[in-house]
Amino acid sequence: MPKQPVTGDRNFDDLAQRFARNVYGGLKGRIRLSVLRRDFGQHWPFPPFVPDTGRPPLRILDAGGGQGQFSLPLARAGHAITLCDLSEQMLLGARAEAEQLGVSGQVTLVQSAIQSLDDALPEETEPFDLVICHAVLEWVLDPEALIDHLIRWLKPGGHLSLCYYNLHGAVYKNLLRANFKKVERGDYGGFRGSLSPINPLYPETVDQWLAARPLERLATSGIRVFHDYILDRALREQAPDKVLEQELRLSQLEPYRSLGRYMHVLLKKRVT
């Protein structure tokens, strides 16, 4: 049966459980969250995951936040989270997790595309201290326009955490598997029912978009710079602590960084 193309931005209602299990349910998720937290720890003015009663809580937008795997721990540290997602099933998962963590009162769930937040949020909503957008750019048809929507919700001096699927990583993994026909076609977009993104991105392209906008780059890291290239699944899992240690060590070091399956960029909106 031929694959069915995706004709619009991806809604994960049909894949919510599989997404949570495959992406965050094991070592892959542990690596992703560890790299993200390390980047925040290195470049954030204070530890955002540690409760601090002497500091005003941050207002955080998790744009396309899914089940809140990254942002809900920030709510547990006392910050106010607005989590939007197109998928009702993803939001149900986020609600259940927020209840389990005891942070429901600090979390606002909004079923909306990021591009429609102007209509979905109250008119008086002010820009946020931090906007998180992880693994969303590669699932929309116009990722450059999406960046402008994210910046619109970010206050001057606020931070943007952007994580996206790296097309270089997709090319390299297919080369290692000797999928030369796929490489020659250059067809890396996923199909309906697949967890492969519909619009994987070259970092050079994303970097051009970011450089043209009022943003200061603070950090760039690769996520899963070698884990996914260990083709023997048993070897991948036999020493998870060592894998994580080396992933963190190499994630900001070239040439390994540029081969990450995902890229993370932490930015700050310039004050004009």
Short mmCIF file of C-alpha atoms in Angstrom, two decimals, residues 9-224:
data_model
loop_
_atom_site.label_atom_id
_atom_site.label_comp_id
_atom_site.label_asym_id
_atom_site.label_seq_id
_atom_site.Cartn_x
_atom_site.Cartn_y
_atom_site.Cartn_z
CA ASP A 9 0.21 20.31 10.25
CA ARG A 10 0.37 17.06 12.23
CA ASN A 11 -2.19 16.30 14.93
CA PHE A 12 -1.05 13.48 17.25
CA ASP A 13 -4.46 12.30 18.43
CA ASP A 14 -3.90 8.95 16.75
CA LEU A 15 -0.35 8.48 18.02
CA ALA A 16 -0.36 9.98 21.52
CA GLN A 17 0.38 6.78 23.43
CA ARG A 18 2.91 5.51 20.92
CA PHE A 19 4.63 8.91 20.89
CA ALA A 20 4.96 8.98 24.67
CA ARG A 21 6.25 5.40 24.77
CA ASN A 22 8.74 5.64 21.89
CA VAL A 23 10.07 9.16 22.43
CA TYR A 24 10.02 9.62 26.20
CA GLY A 25 9.59 6.11 27.53
CA GLY A 26 13.24 5.06 27.63
CA LEU A 27 16.85 6.10 27.12
CA LYS A 28 15.96 8.32 24.15
CA GLY A 29 13.80 10.49 26.35
CA ARG A 30 16.34 10.47 29.17
CA ILE A 31 19.01 11.79 26.79
CA ARG A 32 16.72 14.48 25.40
CA LEU A 33 15.61 15.78 28.78
CA SER A 34 19.15 15.66 30.19
CA VAL A 35 20.60 17.73 27.33
CA LEU A 36 17.77 20.26 27.55
CA ARG A 37 18.12 20.64 31.30
CA ARG A 38 21.92 20.95 31.00
CA ASP A 39 21.54 23.76 28.44
CA PHE A 40 19.11 25.61 30.70
CA GLY A 41 21.45 25.17 33.67
CA GLN A 42 24.40 26.60 31.76
CA HIS A 43 22.67 29.68 30.34
CA TRP A 44 19.66 30.49 32.51
CA PRO A 45 20.14 33.25 35.14
CA PHE A 46 18.87 30.92 37.88
CA PRO A 47 18.04 27.18 38.16
CA PRO A 48 14.49 27.06 36.74
CA PHE A 49 13.78 23.51 37.93
CA VAL A 50 14.56 24.32 41.59
CA PRO A 51 11.83 25.94 43.72
CA ASP A 52 12.78 29.42 44.93
CA THR A 53 10.24 31.19 47.11
CA GLY A 54 12.21 34.42 46.95
CA ARG A 55 11.80 34.76 43.19
CA PRO A 56 8.63 35.56 41.22
CA PRO A 57 7.46 32.51 39.23
CA LEU A 58 8.04 32.52 35.51
CA ARG A 59 5.19 32.64 33.04
CA ILE A 60 5.94 29.88 30.55
CA LEU A 61 4.30 28.93 27.26
CA ASP A 62 4.86 25.33 26.17
CA ALA A 63 3.87 25.61 22.51
CA GLY A 64 2.88 22.26 21.06
CA GLY A 65 3.80 20.83 24.45
CA GLY A 66 2.15 17.45 24.04
CA GLN A 67 2.00 15.66 27.37
CA GLY A 68 4.22 18.21 29.11
CA GLN A 69 7.24 16.00 29.73
CA PHE A 70 9.56 19.01 29.88
CA SER A 71 7.32 21.81 31.18
CA LEU A 72 5.39 20.08 33.97
CA PRO A 73 8.53 19.70 36.13
CA LEU A 74 8.86 23.48 35.77
CA ALA A 75 5.36 23.79 37.22
CA ARG A 76 6.49 21.62 40.12
CA ALA A 77 9.26 24.21 40.72
CA GLY A 78 6.56 26.86 41.11
CA HIS A 79 6.25 28.36 37.64
CA ALA A 80 2.97 29.04 35.80
CA ILE A 81 2.61 26.94 32.65
CA THR A 82 0.34 27.49 29.68
CA LEU A 83 0.51 24.36 27.54
CA CYS A 84 -1.13 24.36 24.12
CA ASP A 85 -1.44 21.45 21.74
CA LEU A 86 -3.59 20.58 18.75
CA SER A 87 -4.18 17.06 20.07
CA GLU A 88 -6.92 16.40 22.62
CA GLN A 89 -5.30 13.07 23.48
CA MET A 90 -1.96 14.72 24.22
CA LEU A 91 -3.68 17.22 26.50
CA LEU A 92 -5.49 14.44 28.35
CA GLY A 93 -2.11 12.90 29.05
CA ALA A 94 -0.76 16.27 30.24
CA ARG A 95 -3.78 16.76 32.53
CA ALA A 96 -3.30 13.32 34.10
CA GLU A 97 0.41 13.95 34.66
CA ALA A 98 -0.26 17.40 36.15
CA GLU A 99 -2.74 15.84 38.58
CA GLN A 100 -0.24 13.15 39.54
CA LEU A 101 2.45 15.79 40.20
CA GLY A 102 0.01 17.94 42.16
CA VAL A 103 0.47 20.99 39.91
CA SER A 104 -2.92 21.24 38.21
CA GLY A 105 -3.48 24.70 39.72
CA GLN A 106 -0.35 26.02 38.00
CA VAL A 107 -1.07 24.57 34.56
CA THR A 108 -3.45 25.93 31.93
CA LEU A 109 -4.19 23.55 29.06
CA VAL A 110 -5.31 25.00 25.74
CA GLN A 111 -6.35 22.91 22.74
CA SER A 112 -5.12 25.04 19.87
CA ALA A 113 -2.59 25.25 17.10
CA ILE A 114 0.25 27.63 17.95
CA GLN A 115 -0.75 29.75 14.96
CA SER A 116 -4.23 30.23 16.48
CA LEU A 117 -3.23 31.27 20.00
CA ASP A 118 -4.36 34.85 19.41
CA ASP A 119 -7.91 33.50 19.30
CA ALA A 120 -7.49 30.73 21.88
CA LEU A 121 -5.94 32.76 24.71
CA PRO A 122 -7.70 35.58 26.60
CA GLU A 123 -7.26 38.95 24.92
CA GLU A 124 -5.37 40.35 27.92
CA THR A 125 -2.71 37.61 27.84
CA GLU A 126 0.76 39.17 27.96
CA PRO A 127 3.92 37.77 26.35
CA PHE A 128 5.72 35.07 28.31
CA ASP A 129 9.08 34.93 30.11
CA LEU A 130 9.91 31.64 28.41
CA VAL A 131 8.51 30.01 25.28
CA ILE A 132 9.25 26.30 24.79
CA CYS A 133 8.73 24.68 21.39
CA HIS A 134 10.17 21.17 21.25
CA ALA A 135 9.81 18.79 18.29
CA VAL A 136 7.15 20.88 16.54
CA LEU A 137 8.88 22.75 13.69
CA GLU A 138 9.36 19.54 11.71
CA TRP A 139 5.65 18.70 11.94
CA VAL A 140 4.28 21.87 10.34
CA LEU A 141 4.14 22.92 6.70
CA ASP A 142 5.54 26.43 7.27
CA PRO A 143 8.13 26.22 10.06
CA GLU A 144 9.62 29.66 9.40
CA ALA A 145 6.23 31.31 9.92
CA LEU A 146 5.82 29.29 13.13
CA ILE A 147 8.99 30.88 14.53
CA ASP A 148 7.38 34.30 14.11
CA HIS A 149 4.33 33.12 16.07
CA LEU A 150 6.62 31.95 18.88
CA ILE A 151 8.49 35.27 18.98
CA ARG A 152 5.18 37.13 19.08
CA TRP A 153 4.44 35.43 22.44
CA LEU A 154 7.91 36.10 23.90
CA LYS A 155 8.52 39.24 25.92
CA PRO A 156 11.69 41.33 25.30
CA GLY A 157 14.50 39.75 27.29
CA GLY A 158 12.59 36.48 27.43
CA HIS A 159 13.99 33.10 26.39
CA LEU A 160 13.04 30.74 23.57
CA SER A 161 13.88 27.04 23.74
CA LEU A 162 13.63 25.52 20.27
CA CYS A 163 14.19 21.84 19.56
CA TYR A 164 13.77 20.33 16.08
CA TYR A 165 14.51 17.22 14.01
CA ASN A 166 17.86 17.42 12.20
CA LEU A 167 17.79 16.38 8.54
CA HIS A 168 21.55 15.70 8.61
CA GLY A 169 20.87 12.98 11.18
CA ALA A 170 18.22 11.39 8.96
CA VAL A 171 20.58 11.37 5.98
CA TYR A 172 23.43 9.89 8.01
CA LYS A 173 21.36 7.10 9.53
CA ASN A 174 20.06 6.08 6.11
CA LEU A 175 23.62 6.01 4.80
CA LEU A 176 24.63 3.72 7.66
CA ARG A 177 21.75 1.43 6.74
CA ALA A 178 22.80 1.52 3.08
CA ASN A 179 19.40 3.00 2.09
CA PHE A 180 21.01 4.61 -0.92
CA LYS A 181 17.84 4.88 -2.99
CA LYS A 182 16.19 6.91 -0.25
CA VAL A 183 19.25 9.14 0.01
CA GLU A 184 19.28 9.66 -3.75
CA ARG A 185 15.57 10.58 -3.73
CA GLY A 186 16.07 12.90 -0.80
CA ASP A 187 12.66 11.85 0.50
CA TYR A 188 12.86 11.91 4.28
CA GLY A 189 9.38 13.19 5.09
CA GLY A 190 7.20 10.86 7.11
CA PHE A 191 3.79 9.59 6.11
CA ARG A 192 0.49 9.44 7.96
CA GLY A 193 0.76 7.00 10.85
CA SER A 194 4.55 7.41 11.07
CA LEU A 195 6.62 8.98 13.83
CA SER A 196 9.03 10.29 11.18
CA PRO A 197 8.50 14.06 10.84
CA ILE A 198 6.79 15.38 7.72
CA ASN A 199 9.25 18.25 7.29
CA PRO A 200 12.75 17.53 8.70
CA LEU A 201 15.04 20.56 8.66
CA TYR A 202 18.67 21.36 7.96
CA PRO A 203 20.19 23.35 10.86
CA GLU A 204 21.73 25.76 8.36
CA THR A 205 18.26 26.71 7.18
CA VAL A 206 16.91 27.18 10.70
CA ASP A 207 20.01 29.20 11.62
CA GLN A 208 19.31 31.60 8.73
CA TRP A 209 15.74 32.08 9.93
CA LEU A 210 16.85 32.75 13.50
CA ALA A 211 19.64 35.14 12.48
CA ALA A 212 17.09 37.29 10.63
CA ARG A 213 15.05 37.79 13.80
CA PRO A 214 15.61 39.75 17.04
CA LEU A 215 17.17 36.81 18.86
CA GLU A 216 20.50 36.25 20.60
CA ARG A 217 21.77 32.68 20.51
CA LEU A 218 22.90 31.36 23.89
CA ALA A 219 23.41 27.65 23.26
CA THR A 220 23.30 25.05 20.50
CA SER A 221 23.37 21.33 21.26
CA GLY A 222 22.85 18.08 19.42
CA ILE A 223 20.52 15.53 20.99
CA ARG A 224 21.31 11.84 20.49
#
